[in-house]
XYZ file of C-alpha atoms in Angstrom:
400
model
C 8.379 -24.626 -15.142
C 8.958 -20.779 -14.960
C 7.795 -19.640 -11.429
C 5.045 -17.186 -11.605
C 4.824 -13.811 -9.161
C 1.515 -12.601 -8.660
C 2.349 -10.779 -5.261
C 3.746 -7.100 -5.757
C 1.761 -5.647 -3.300
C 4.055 -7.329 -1.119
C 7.107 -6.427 -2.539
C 8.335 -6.192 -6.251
C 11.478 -7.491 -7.954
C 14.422 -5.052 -8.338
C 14.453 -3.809 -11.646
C 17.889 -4.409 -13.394
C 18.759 -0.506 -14.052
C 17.610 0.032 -10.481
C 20.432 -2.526 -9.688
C 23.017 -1.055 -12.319
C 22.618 2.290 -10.963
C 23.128 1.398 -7.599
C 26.514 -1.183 -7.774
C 28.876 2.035 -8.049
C 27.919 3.377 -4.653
C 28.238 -0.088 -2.938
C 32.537 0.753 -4.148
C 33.783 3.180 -6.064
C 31.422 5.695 -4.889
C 31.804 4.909 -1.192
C 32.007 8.684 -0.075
C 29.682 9.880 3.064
C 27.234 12.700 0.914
C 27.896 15.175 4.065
C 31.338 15.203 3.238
C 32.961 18.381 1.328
C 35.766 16.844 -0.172
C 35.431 15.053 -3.478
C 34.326 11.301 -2.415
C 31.504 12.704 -0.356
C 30.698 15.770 -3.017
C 29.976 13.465 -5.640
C 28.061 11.268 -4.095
C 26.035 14.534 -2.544
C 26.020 15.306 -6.351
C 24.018 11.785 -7.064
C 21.377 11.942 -3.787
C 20.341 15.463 -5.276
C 20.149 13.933 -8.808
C 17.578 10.957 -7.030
C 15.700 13.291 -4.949
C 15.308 15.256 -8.451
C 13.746 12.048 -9.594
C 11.728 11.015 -7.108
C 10.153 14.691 -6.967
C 9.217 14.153 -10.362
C 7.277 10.852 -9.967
C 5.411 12.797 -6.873
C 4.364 16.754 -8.802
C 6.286 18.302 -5.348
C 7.001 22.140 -5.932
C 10.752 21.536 -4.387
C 12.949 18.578 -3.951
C 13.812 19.808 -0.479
C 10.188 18.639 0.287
C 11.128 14.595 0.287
C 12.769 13.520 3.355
C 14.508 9.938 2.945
C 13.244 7.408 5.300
C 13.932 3.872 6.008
C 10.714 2.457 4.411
C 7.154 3.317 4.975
C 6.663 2.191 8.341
C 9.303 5.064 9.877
C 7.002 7.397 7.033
C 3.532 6.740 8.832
C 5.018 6.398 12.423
C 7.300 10.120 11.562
C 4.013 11.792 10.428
C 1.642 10.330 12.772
C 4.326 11.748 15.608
C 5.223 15.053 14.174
C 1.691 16.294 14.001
C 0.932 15.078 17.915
C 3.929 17.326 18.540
C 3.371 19.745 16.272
C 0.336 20.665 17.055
C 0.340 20.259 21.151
C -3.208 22.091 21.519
C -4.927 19.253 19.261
C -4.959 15.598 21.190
C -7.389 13.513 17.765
C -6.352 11.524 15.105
C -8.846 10.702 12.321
C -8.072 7.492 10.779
C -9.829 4.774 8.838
C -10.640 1.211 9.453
C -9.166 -0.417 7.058
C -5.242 1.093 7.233
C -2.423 -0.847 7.310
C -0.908 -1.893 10.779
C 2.009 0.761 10.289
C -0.621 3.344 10.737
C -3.451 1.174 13.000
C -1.138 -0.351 15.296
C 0.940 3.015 16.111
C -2.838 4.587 16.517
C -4.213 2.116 19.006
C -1.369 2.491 21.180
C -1.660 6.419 21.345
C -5.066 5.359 22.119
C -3.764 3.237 25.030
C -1.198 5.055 26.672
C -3.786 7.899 26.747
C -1.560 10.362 24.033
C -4.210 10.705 21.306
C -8.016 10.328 21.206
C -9.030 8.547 17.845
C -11.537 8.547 15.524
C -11.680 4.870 13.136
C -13.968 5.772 10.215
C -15.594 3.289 8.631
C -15.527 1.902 4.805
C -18.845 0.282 2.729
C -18.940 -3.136 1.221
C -17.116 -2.218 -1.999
C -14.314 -0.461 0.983
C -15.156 2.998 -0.107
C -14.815 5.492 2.784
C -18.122 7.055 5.164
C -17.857 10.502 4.238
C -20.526 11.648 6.327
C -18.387 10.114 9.070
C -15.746 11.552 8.356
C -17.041 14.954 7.841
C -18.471 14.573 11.742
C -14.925 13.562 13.237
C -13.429 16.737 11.834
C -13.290 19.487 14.223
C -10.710 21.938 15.881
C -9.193 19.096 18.126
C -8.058 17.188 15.540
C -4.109 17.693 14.801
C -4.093 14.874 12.407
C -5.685 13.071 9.495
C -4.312 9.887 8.284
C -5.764 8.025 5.650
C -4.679 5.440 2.909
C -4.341 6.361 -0.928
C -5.029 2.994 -1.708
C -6.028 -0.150 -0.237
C -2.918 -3.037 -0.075
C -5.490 -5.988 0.275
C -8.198 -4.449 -2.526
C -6.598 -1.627 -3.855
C -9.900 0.460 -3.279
C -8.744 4.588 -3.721
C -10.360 6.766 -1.614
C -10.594 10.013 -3.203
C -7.429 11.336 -1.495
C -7.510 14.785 -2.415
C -11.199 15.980 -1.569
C -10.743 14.083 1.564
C -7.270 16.469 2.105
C -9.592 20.166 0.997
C -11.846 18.547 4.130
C -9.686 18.228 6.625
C -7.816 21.446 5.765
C -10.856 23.218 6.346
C -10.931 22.712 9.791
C -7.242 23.277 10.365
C -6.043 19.548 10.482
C -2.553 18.079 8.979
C -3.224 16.011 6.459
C -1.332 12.566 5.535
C -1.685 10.098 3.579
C -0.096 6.462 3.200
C 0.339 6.093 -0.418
C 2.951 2.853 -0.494
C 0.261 1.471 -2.924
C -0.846 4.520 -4.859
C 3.336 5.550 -5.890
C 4.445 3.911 -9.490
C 0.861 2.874 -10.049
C -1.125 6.338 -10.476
C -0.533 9.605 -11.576
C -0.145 11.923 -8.426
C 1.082 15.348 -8.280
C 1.200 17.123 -5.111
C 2.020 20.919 -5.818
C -1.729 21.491 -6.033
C -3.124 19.267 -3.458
C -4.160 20.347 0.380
C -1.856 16.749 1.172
C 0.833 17.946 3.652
C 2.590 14.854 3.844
C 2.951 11.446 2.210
C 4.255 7.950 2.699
C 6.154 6.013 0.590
C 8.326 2.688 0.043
C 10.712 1.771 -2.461
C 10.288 -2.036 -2.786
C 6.756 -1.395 -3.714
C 8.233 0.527 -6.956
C 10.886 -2.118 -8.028
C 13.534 -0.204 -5.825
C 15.341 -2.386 -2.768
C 13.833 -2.850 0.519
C 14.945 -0.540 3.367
C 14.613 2.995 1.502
C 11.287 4.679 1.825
C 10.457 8.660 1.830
C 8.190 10.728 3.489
C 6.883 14.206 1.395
C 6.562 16.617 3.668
C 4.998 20.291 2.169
C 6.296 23.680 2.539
C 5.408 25.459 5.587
C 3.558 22.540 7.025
C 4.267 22.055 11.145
C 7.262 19.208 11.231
C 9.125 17.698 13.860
C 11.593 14.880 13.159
C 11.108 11.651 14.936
C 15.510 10.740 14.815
C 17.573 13.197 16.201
C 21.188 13.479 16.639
C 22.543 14.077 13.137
C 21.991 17.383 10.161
C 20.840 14.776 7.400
C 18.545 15.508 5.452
C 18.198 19.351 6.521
C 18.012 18.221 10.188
C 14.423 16.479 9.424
C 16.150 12.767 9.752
C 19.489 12.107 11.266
C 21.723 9.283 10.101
C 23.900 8.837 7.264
C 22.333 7.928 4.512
C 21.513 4.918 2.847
C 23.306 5.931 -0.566
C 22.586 3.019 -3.080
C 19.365 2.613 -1.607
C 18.662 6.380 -2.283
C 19.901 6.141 -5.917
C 18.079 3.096 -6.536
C 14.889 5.000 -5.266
C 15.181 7.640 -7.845
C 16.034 5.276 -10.871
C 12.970 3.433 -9.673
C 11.318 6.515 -9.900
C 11.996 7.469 -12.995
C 11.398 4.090 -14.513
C 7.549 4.195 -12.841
C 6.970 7.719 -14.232
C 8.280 6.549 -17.803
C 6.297 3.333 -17.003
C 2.942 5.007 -15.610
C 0.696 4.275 -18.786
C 1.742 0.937 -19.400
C 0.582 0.428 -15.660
C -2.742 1.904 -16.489
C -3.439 0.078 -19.930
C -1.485 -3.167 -20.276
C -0.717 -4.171 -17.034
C -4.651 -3.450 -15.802
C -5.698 -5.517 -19.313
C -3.967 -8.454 -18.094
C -5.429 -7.949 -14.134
C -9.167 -7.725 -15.910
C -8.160 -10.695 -18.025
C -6.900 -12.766 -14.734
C -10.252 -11.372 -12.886
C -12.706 -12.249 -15.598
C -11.448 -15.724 -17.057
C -11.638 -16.525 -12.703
C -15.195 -15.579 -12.555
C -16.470 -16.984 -15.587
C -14.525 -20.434 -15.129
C -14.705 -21.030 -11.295
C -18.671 -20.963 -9.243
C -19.042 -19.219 -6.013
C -16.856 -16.231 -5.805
C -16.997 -12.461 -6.255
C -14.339 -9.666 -6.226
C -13.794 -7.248 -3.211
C -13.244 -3.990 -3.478
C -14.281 -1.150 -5.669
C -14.359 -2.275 -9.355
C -14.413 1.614 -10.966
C -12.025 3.059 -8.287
C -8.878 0.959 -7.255
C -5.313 0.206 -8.598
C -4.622 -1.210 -12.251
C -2.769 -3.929 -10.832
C -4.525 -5.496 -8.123
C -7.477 -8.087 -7.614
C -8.966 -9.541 -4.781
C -10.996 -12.784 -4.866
C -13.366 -14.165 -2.581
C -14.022 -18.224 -3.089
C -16.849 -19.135 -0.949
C -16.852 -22.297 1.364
C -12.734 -22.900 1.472
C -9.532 -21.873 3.032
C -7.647 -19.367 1.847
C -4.442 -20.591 3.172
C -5.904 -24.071 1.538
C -5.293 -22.059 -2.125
C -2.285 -20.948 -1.223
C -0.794 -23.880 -0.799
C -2.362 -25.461 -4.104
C -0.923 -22.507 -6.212
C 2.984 -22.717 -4.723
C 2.995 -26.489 -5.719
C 1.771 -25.159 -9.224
C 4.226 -22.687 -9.191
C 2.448 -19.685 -8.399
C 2.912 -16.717 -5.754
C -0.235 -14.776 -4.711
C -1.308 -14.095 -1.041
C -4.376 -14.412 1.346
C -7.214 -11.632 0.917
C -7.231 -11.971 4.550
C -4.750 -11.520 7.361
C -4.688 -15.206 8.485
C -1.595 -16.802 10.006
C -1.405 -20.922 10.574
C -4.050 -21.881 13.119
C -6.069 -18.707 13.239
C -10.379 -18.386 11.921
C -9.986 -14.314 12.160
C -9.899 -12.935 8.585
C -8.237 -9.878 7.890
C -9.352 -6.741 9.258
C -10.025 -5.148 6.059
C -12.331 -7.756 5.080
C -14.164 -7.704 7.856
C -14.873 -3.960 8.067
C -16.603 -4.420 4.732
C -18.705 -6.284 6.338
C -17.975 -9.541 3.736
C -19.684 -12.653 4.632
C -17.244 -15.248 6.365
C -17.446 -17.882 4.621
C -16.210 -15.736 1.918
C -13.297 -13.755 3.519
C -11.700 -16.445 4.851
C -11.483 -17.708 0.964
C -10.075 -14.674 -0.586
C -6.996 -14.328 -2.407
C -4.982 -11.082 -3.474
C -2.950 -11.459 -6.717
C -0.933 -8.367 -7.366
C 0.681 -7.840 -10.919
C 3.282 -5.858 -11.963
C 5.247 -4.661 -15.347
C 7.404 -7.814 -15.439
C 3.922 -10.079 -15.734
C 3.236 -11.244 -18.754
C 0.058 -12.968 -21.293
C 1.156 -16.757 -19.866
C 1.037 -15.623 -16.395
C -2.513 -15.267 -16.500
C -2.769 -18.532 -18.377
C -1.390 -20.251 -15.971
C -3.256 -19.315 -13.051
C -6.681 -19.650 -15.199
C -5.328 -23.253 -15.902
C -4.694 -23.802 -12.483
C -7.352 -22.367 -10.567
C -10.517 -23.887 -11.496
C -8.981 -27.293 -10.328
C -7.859 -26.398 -7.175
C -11.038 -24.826 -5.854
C -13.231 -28.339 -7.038
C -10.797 -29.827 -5.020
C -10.780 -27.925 -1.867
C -14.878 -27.270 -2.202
C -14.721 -31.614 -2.481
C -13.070 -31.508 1.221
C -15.317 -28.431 2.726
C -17.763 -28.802 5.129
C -19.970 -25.836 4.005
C -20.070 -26.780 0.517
C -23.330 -28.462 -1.037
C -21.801 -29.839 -3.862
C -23.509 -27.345 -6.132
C -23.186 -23.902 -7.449
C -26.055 -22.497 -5.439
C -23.746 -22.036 -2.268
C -22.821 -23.674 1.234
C -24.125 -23.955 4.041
C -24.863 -20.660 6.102
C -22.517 -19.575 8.878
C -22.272 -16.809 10.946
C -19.458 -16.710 13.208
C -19.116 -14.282 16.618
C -15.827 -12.046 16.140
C -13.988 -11.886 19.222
């Protein structure tokens, strides 16, 4: 039975013209893109070309504005960095609870080692952003704002650009983690108060190990590798050539790709979401149902395990991924979760499925075949469930 791969938010397949377009520079395109003479000049030629392309899928006012990273990780941890540095007169970060560890973890320890005093805003029940809160963190000590685009585990948007006009006001950087946002919805940065943006490629259907970071005209910089002229002297190293040129086909295959993302491949999430919830008792959806990504749904199923479903659905066939941040052995559900304040029993049950282009109508099918069964199963074996569809048991654990 054909295996079915409900978890892009993780990482997507490499499209076949990404794949085409890199091969060449993996051989007969070998030259270092530094290099004058003619091996190195072409393949200088074909970087531009990719940067041209990936400038297009982002609205940036010059090319010269995309520094090529390693993935999104070295983006967040670059930015986060350059604006500490930058700005040496401003010691605060604003932040949110609910970011992903490559901007959380990188936070706390500036936190720790006594670099950076920060401010966590907090997020609703449907994950939407305090904005009250986060107008009273503002202020002239802060060098840095860094806030998601959109959610990895819900694929809530916080309204990225209002949230940029804010901060700008007050004399801030502004950055913003988009890994989730790029290839999924329209963003153009020319206009925008956004001085610099995240980005992977193996979100996007590119390979894994190429990311960028967008970093505006004018805005304060300071490079976090040194010893090299790359990429105007913002990132040394040679660079990753096919990687790079599999970026910008990627790219250009989102951009020429956006609607279908925004009409098809949502149709088939809302179909997934709906035939779940009408067919299985006890659950609810997480996140922000009129502001999040077109391709991503998050399920909470009361009174079971998470990991429990997981298992069920890879015997069946079928690749999704905890709601939750669990790991084998661990009650703590996933910090994201949590700082919505959902119920327990509830977060510990949820499941992310992530589509993409390459899903198709029998996808769906077979999950809404497959799903109902599991759960009666797993609910059969639970010890907070009644037996009923009026709920479990109620349980209120104490977070460490």
């Amino acid at each position: 039975m054909k295996p079915v791969y409900l978890d892009n938010n993780a990482t997507t397949r490499v499209d076949p013209e990404v794949v085409s377009a890199m091969l060449p520079f993996f051989s007969e395109q070998f030259g270092n893109p530094s290099s004058i003479h003619s091996f190195g000049a072409s393949v200088g030629a074909a970087v531009k070309t990719a940067r041209g392309q990936l400038q297009a899928l982002l609205g940036t006012a010059h090319d010269h504005e995309i520094i090529y990273t390693s993935g999104g990780t070295e983006a967040d941890n670059t930015a986060i960095l350059s604006a500490l540095e930058s700005l040496p007169d401003r010691n605060e970060i604003v932040t949110s609870k609910v970011e992903h560890p490559a901007v959380l973890s990188l936070c706390q320890h500036l936190e720790k080692t006594g670099r950076a005093k920060v401010h966590y805003i907090g997020v609703d029940s449907l994950g939407r952003i305090d904005i009250e809160a986060y107008r009273a963190a503002l202020s002239d000590k802060v060098a840095l704002v860094t806030l998601m685009w959109a959610n990895n585990e819900t694929g809530t948007i916080f309204p990225i650009e209002g949230l940029a006009d804010l901060a700008k006001e007050h004399g801030a950087l502004f950055h913003t983690d988009a890994v989730q946002a790029v290839g999924k919805v329209p963003i153009s940065l020319k206009d925008s108060s956004i001085d610099m943006l995240s980005l992977s490629g193996h979100k996007l259907h590119a390979p894994k190990g190429i990311g960028a970071l967008y970093v505006k005209r004018g805005a304060r910089f300071k490079p976090l590798l040194r010893g090299g002229h790359q990429e105007r002297g913002r990132r040394a190293g040679t660079e990753n050539t096919p990687a790079i040129i599999g970026l910008g086909k990627a790219a250009e295959l989102a951009l020429a790709h956006m609607s279908e993302e925004q009409t098809r491949v949502k149709a088939l999430r809302d179909r997934l979401e709906g035939g779940l919830l009408q067919r299985i008792p006890n659950c609810f959806v997480n996140g922000d149902l009129h502001d999040r990504l077109p391709n991503t749904c998050n399920i909470a199923f009361e009174y079971v395990e998470g990991e429990g479903i997981l298992l069920h659905l890879t015997r069946a066939g079928i690749a999704a991924s905890s709601g939750s941040a669990c790991t084998s052995g661990s009650l703590e559900p996933s910090h994201v979760l949590r700082a919505m304040n959902i119920p327990f029993t509830a977060a510990h049950g949820s499941i992310r499925f992530s589509l993409s282009r390459d899903n198709v109508d029998e996808d769906v099918d077979r999950v809404l075949e497959t799903m109902p069964g599991i759960l009666e199963k797993l609910r059969a074996l639970s010890p907070f469930w009644t037996g009923d569809d009026k709920g479990g048991k109620e349980f209120k654990p104490v977070y460490a």
